[in-house]
Amino acid sequence: MSRNPFSTGQTEGPGPASAHVPASARVYEALRGRIVALELPPGSALGRAEIAQSFNVSQSPVREAILRLEQDGLVLSYPQSRTLVTRIDRDRLREEHFLRTAVEADVARALALQSDPGTAVKLRGMLKMQEALAGEVEQIDLFKQLDEAFHEALFAGVNQLNLHRHVTARCGHLARVRSLDLPRKGKMRAVLDGHRAVVEAIAAGDAAAASGAMRLHLSGTIERLPEIVRENGAFFT
């Protein structure tokens, strides 16, 4: 029997923690997570009936989830035919990088100007957890979760979680390239060092340094793009 590509090996239906989450949102988040992680690589076909069965939902929330993924540029649906995961668009990738860098650099700047010691304490605690995983390739998934949580905490520090969700949804192509880049030797340590530079600038109340550190931190993957494309050409337009 072939493995269901939409199954995580666990029940996808609503449980205590997800009962209040709309079905379309659950399907969207799960599919987006697998696309970004390249578990559903470019060119993968998404069968709506199969997805509906896997998540124990009707096809209506599946259609809504796929529409959101289309708006994110992560899938393309052909009328009366099929839905495919898109290849990574290099032009859109650069737009997403510009958006994320501009927003997060300003978030880091705002945090430095706030001079809230509680924020620095929280961020340093997250750095300690990342430090324990840096270099442990078998823990890369957990490291990635902590990386995402770190950036979310920055937005939370300036009460801009809605903005964080917006930027995340608009940066799916960039997120896929980061998934390709993260296993690179030394990348986990580079991410940690970048986070640490941002936190120290925020703690020092140096807005210019915080903004600059964030820009430098977010530049690594995009600077390595030519090499990433050479190694994974089939994933790109």
Short mmCIF file of C-alpha atoms in Angstrom, two decimals:
data_model
loop_
_atom_site.label_atom_id
_atom_site.label_comp_id
_atom_site.label_asym_id
_atom_site.label_seq_id
_atom_site.Cartn_x
_atom_site.Cartn_y
_atom_site.Cartn_z
CA MET A 1 0.00 0.00 0.00
CA SER A 2 1.41 3.42 -0.97
CA ARG A 3 1.94 6.02 1.72
CA ASN A 4 -0.49 8.92 1.84
CA PRO A 5 1.72 11.98 1.09
CA PHE A 6 -0.58 14.19 3.17
CA SER A 7 -0.45 12.04 6.28
CA THR A 8 1.91 12.74 9.18
CA GLY A 9 1.29 9.32 10.66
CA GLN A 10 -1.07 10.87 13.20
CA THR A 11 -4.79 11.52 13.15
CA GLU A 12 -5.43 14.72 11.21
CA GLY A 13 -8.92 15.29 12.53
CA PRO A 14 -9.71 17.88 15.20
CA GLY A 15 -8.54 17.18 18.72
CA PRO A 16 -8.66 19.12 21.98
CA ALA A 17 -6.03 21.63 20.84
CA SER A 18 -7.44 22.18 17.35
CA ALA A 19 -11.20 21.89 17.79
CA HIS A 20 -11.58 25.68 17.80
CA VAL A 21 -9.46 26.13 14.64
CA PRO A 22 -11.44 26.28 11.36
CA ALA A 23 -10.93 23.21 9.21
CA SER A 24 -9.68 25.27 6.29
CA ALA A 25 -7.02 26.86 8.51
CA ARG A 26 -5.85 23.46 9.78
CA VAL A 27 -5.54 22.12 6.24
CA TYR A 28 -3.81 25.28 5.02
CA GLU A 29 -1.24 25.33 7.84
CA ALA A 30 -0.45 21.63 7.45
CA LEU A 31 -0.08 21.75 3.67
CA ARG A 32 1.90 24.99 3.79
CA GLY A 33 4.24 23.51 6.39
CA ARG A 34 4.92 20.47 4.19
CA ILE A 35 5.43 22.59 1.09
CA VAL A 36 7.85 24.92 2.88
CA ALA A 37 9.73 21.95 4.37
CA LEU A 38 9.88 20.44 0.86
CA GLU A 39 8.08 17.32 2.02
CA LEU A 40 5.82 18.28 -0.88
CA PRO A 41 8.48 19.46 -3.36
CA PRO A 42 7.84 21.57 -6.46
CA GLY A 43 5.79 19.63 -8.99
CA SER A 44 3.93 17.58 -6.38
CA ALA A 45 0.27 17.03 -7.23
CA LEU A 46 -2.33 17.81 -4.55
CA GLY A 47 -5.38 15.59 -4.84
CA ARG A 48 -8.30 17.34 -3.17
CA ALA A 49 -10.24 14.15 -2.45
CA GLU A 50 -7.15 12.54 -0.92
CA ILE A 51 -6.47 15.63 1.22
CA ALA A 52 -10.09 15.75 2.39
CA GLN A 53 -9.94 12.09 3.40
CA SER A 54 -6.61 12.55 5.17
CA PHE A 55 -7.90 15.46 7.26
CA ASN A 56 -11.37 13.97 7.73
CA VAL A 57 -13.05 17.07 6.28
CA SER A 58 -15.27 17.87 3.34
CA GLN A 59 -13.80 19.26 0.12
CA SER A 60 -15.04 22.78 0.92
CA PRO A 61 -12.30 23.60 3.49
CA VAL A 62 -9.78 21.93 1.19
CA ARG A 63 -10.77 24.31 -1.61
CA GLU A 64 -10.43 27.27 0.77
CA ALA A 65 -6.98 26.08 1.90
CA ILE A 66 -5.78 25.62 -1.67
CA LEU A 67 -7.07 29.07 -2.61
CA ARG A 68 -4.95 30.57 0.20
CA LEU A 69 -1.94 28.58 -0.99
CA GLU A 70 -2.51 29.95 -4.49
CA GLN A 71 -2.58 33.48 -3.09
CA ASP A 72 0.75 32.69 -1.40
CA GLY A 73 2.14 31.56 -4.77
CA LEU A 74 2.85 28.07 -3.47
CA VAL A 75 0.44 26.09 -5.65
CA LEU A 76 -1.18 26.52 -9.05
CA SER A 77 -4.56 25.02 -9.91
CA TYR A 78 -5.62 24.13 -13.42
CA PRO A 79 -9.40 24.27 -14.03
CA GLN A 80 -11.04 20.85 -14.13
CA SER A 81 -7.59 19.30 -13.91
CA ARG A 82 -5.08 19.30 -11.06
CA THR A 83 -3.25 21.38 -8.47
CA LEU A 84 0.54 21.39 -8.44
CA VAL A 85 3.11 22.78 -6.02
CA THR A 86 4.88 25.62 -7.81
CA ARG A 87 8.58 25.84 -8.44
CA ILE A 88 10.48 28.54 -6.57
CA ASP A 89 10.23 31.81 -8.49
CA ARG A 90 13.52 33.70 -8.26
CA ASP A 91 11.94 37.10 -8.97
CA ARG A 92 9.30 36.57 -6.29
CA LEU A 93 12.00 35.25 -3.98
CA ARG A 94 13.90 38.53 -4.15
CA GLU A 95 10.70 40.50 -3.54
CA GLU A 96 9.98 38.39 -0.47
CA HIS A 97 13.51 38.86 0.83
CA PHE A 98 13.18 42.64 0.38
CA LEU A 99 9.86 42.62 2.27
CA ARG A 100 11.08 40.48 5.14
CA THR A 101 14.34 42.37 5.55
CA ALA A 102 12.65 45.78 5.54
CA VAL A 103 10.04 44.77 8.10
CA GLU A 104 12.25 42.77 10.47
CA ALA A 105 15.03 45.36 10.45
CA ASP A 106 12.48 47.93 11.59
CA VAL A 107 11.13 45.52 14.22
CA ALA A 108 14.63 45.07 15.62
CA ARG A 109 15.13 48.85 15.60
CA ALA A 110 11.84 49.38 17.46
CA LEU A 111 12.77 46.81 20.09
CA ALA A 112 16.10 48.54 20.73
CA LEU A 113 14.35 51.87 21.16
CA GLN A 114 11.90 50.34 23.65
CA SER A 115 14.75 49.41 26.01
CA ASP A 116 12.64 46.69 27.64
CA PRO A 117 15.00 44.37 29.58
CA GLY A 118 12.29 41.70 29.72
CA THR A 119 12.42 41.26 25.95
CA ALA A 120 16.19 40.72 25.99
CA VAL A 121 15.88 38.18 28.81
CA LYS A 122 13.27 36.21 26.86
CA LEU A 123 15.30 36.28 23.65
CA ARG A 124 18.47 35.18 25.45
CA GLY A 125 16.57 32.24 26.87
CA MET A 126 15.62 31.20 23.36
CA LEU A 127 19.26 31.55 22.30
CA LYS A 128 20.29 29.07 24.99
CA MET A 129 17.89 26.49 23.56
CA GLN A 130 19.24 27.07 20.06
CA GLU A 131 22.82 26.86 21.33
CA ALA A 132 22.13 23.36 22.63
CA LEU A 133 21.12 22.25 19.12
CA ALA A 134 23.61 24.12 16.94
CA GLY A 135 25.59 21.62 14.88
CA GLU A 136 23.26 18.71 15.70
CA VAL A 137 22.01 17.98 12.17
CA GLU A 138 19.61 15.29 13.40
CA GLN A 139 17.86 18.02 15.42
CA ILE A 140 17.48 20.34 12.46
CA ASP A 141 13.68 20.30 12.55
CA LEU A 142 13.63 21.41 16.19
CA PHE A 143 16.28 24.03 15.47
CA LYS A 144 14.13 25.37 12.64
CA GLN A 145 11.13 25.59 14.97
CA LEU A 146 13.18 27.57 17.47
CA ASP A 147 14.42 29.82 14.68
CA GLU A 148 10.85 30.60 13.67
CA ALA A 149 9.83 31.09 17.30
CA PHE A 150 12.70 33.55 17.80
CA HIS A 151 11.55 35.75 14.93
CA GLU A 152 7.94 35.53 16.06
CA ALA A 153 9.02 36.68 19.52
CA LEU A 154 10.58 39.79 17.99
CA PHE A 155 7.25 40.76 16.45
CA ALA A 156 5.45 39.93 19.70
CA GLY A 157 7.81 42.31 21.49
CA VAL A 158 6.40 45.23 19.47
CA ASN A 159 2.82 43.91 19.51
CA GLN A 160 2.83 43.10 15.81
CA LEU A 161 1.91 39.41 15.63
CA ASN A 162 -0.63 40.06 12.88
CA LEU A 163 2.15 41.62 10.83
CA HIS A 164 4.30 38.55 11.51
CA ARG A 165 1.56 36.29 10.16
CA HIS A 166 1.19 38.49 7.08
CA VAL A 167 4.93 38.48 6.32
CA THR A 168 5.16 34.74 6.91
CA ALA A 169 2.30 34.05 4.48
CA ARG A 170 3.90 36.27 1.84
CA CYS A 171 7.35 34.68 2.09
CA GLY A 172 6.74 31.04 1.17
CA HIS A 173 9.29 30.98 -1.65
CA LEU A 174 11.96 32.40 0.65
CA ALA A 175 11.04 29.88 3.33
CA ARG A 176 11.57 27.02 0.87
CA VAL A 177 15.02 28.31 -0.05
CA ARG A 178 15.88 28.53 3.64
CA SER A 179 14.84 24.88 3.99
CA LEU A 180 17.31 24.05 1.22
CA ASP A 181 20.06 26.10 2.86
CA LEU A 182 19.70 25.14 6.52
CA PRO A 183 21.29 21.66 6.28
CA ARG A 184 24.51 23.27 4.98
CA LYS A 185 27.50 22.73 7.25
CA GLY A 186 27.92 25.70 9.55
CA LYS A 187 24.51 27.19 8.73
CA MET A 188 22.98 26.45 12.13
CA ARG A 189 25.91 28.16 13.84
CA ALA A 190 25.62 31.12 11.47
CA VAL A 191 21.92 31.47 12.29
CA LEU A 192 22.66 31.38 16.01
CA ASP A 193 25.44 33.98 15.68
CA GLY A 194 23.08 36.22 13.74
CA HIS A 195 20.40 35.93 16.41
CA ARG A 196 22.92 36.70 19.12
CA ALA A 197 24.12 39.86 17.36
CA VAL A 198 20.53 41.09 17.04
CA VAL A 199 19.77 40.39 20.71
CA GLU A 200 22.91 42.10 21.99
CA ALA A 201 22.18 45.22 19.94
CA ILE A 202 18.60 45.28 21.22
CA ALA A 203 19.79 44.84 24.81
CA ALA A 204 22.27 47.70 24.36
CA GLY A 205 19.50 49.96 23.06
CA ASP A 206 21.44 50.53 19.84
CA ALA A 207 18.74 50.89 17.20
CA ALA A 208 21.11 51.28 14.24
CA ALA A 209 23.14 48.24 15.26
CA ALA A 210 19.99 46.15 15.82
CA SER A 211 18.65 47.03 12.38
CA GLY A 212 22.02 46.39 10.76
CA ALA A 213 22.48 43.07 12.54
CA MET A 214 19.07 41.91 11.36
CA ARG A 215 19.82 42.89 7.76
CA LEU A 216 23.11 41.01 7.90
CA HIS A 217 21.45 37.99 9.51
CA LEU A 218 18.81 37.77 6.78
CA SER A 219 21.31 38.20 3.94
CA GLY A 220 23.09 34.87 4.22
CA THR A 221 20.72 32.63 2.28
CA ILE A 222 20.03 35.13 -0.49
CA GLU A 223 23.77 35.69 -1.00
CA ARG A 224 24.20 31.94 -1.43
CA LEU A 225 21.30 31.73 -3.90
CA PRO A 226 23.40 31.03 -7.04
CA GLU A 227 24.96 27.99 -5.35
CA ILE A 228 21.60 26.80 -4.02
CA VAL A 229 20.10 27.06 -7.50
CA ARG A 230 22.99 25.10 -9.02
CA GLU A 231 22.50 22.33 -6.47
CA ASN A 232 18.69 22.23 -6.76
CA GLY A 233 17.96 23.50 -10.25
CA ALA A 234 14.79 21.44 -10.73
CA PHE A 235 13.12 23.26 -7.82
CA PHE A 236 13.43 26.70 -9.44
CA THR A 237 11.81 28.50 -12.35
#
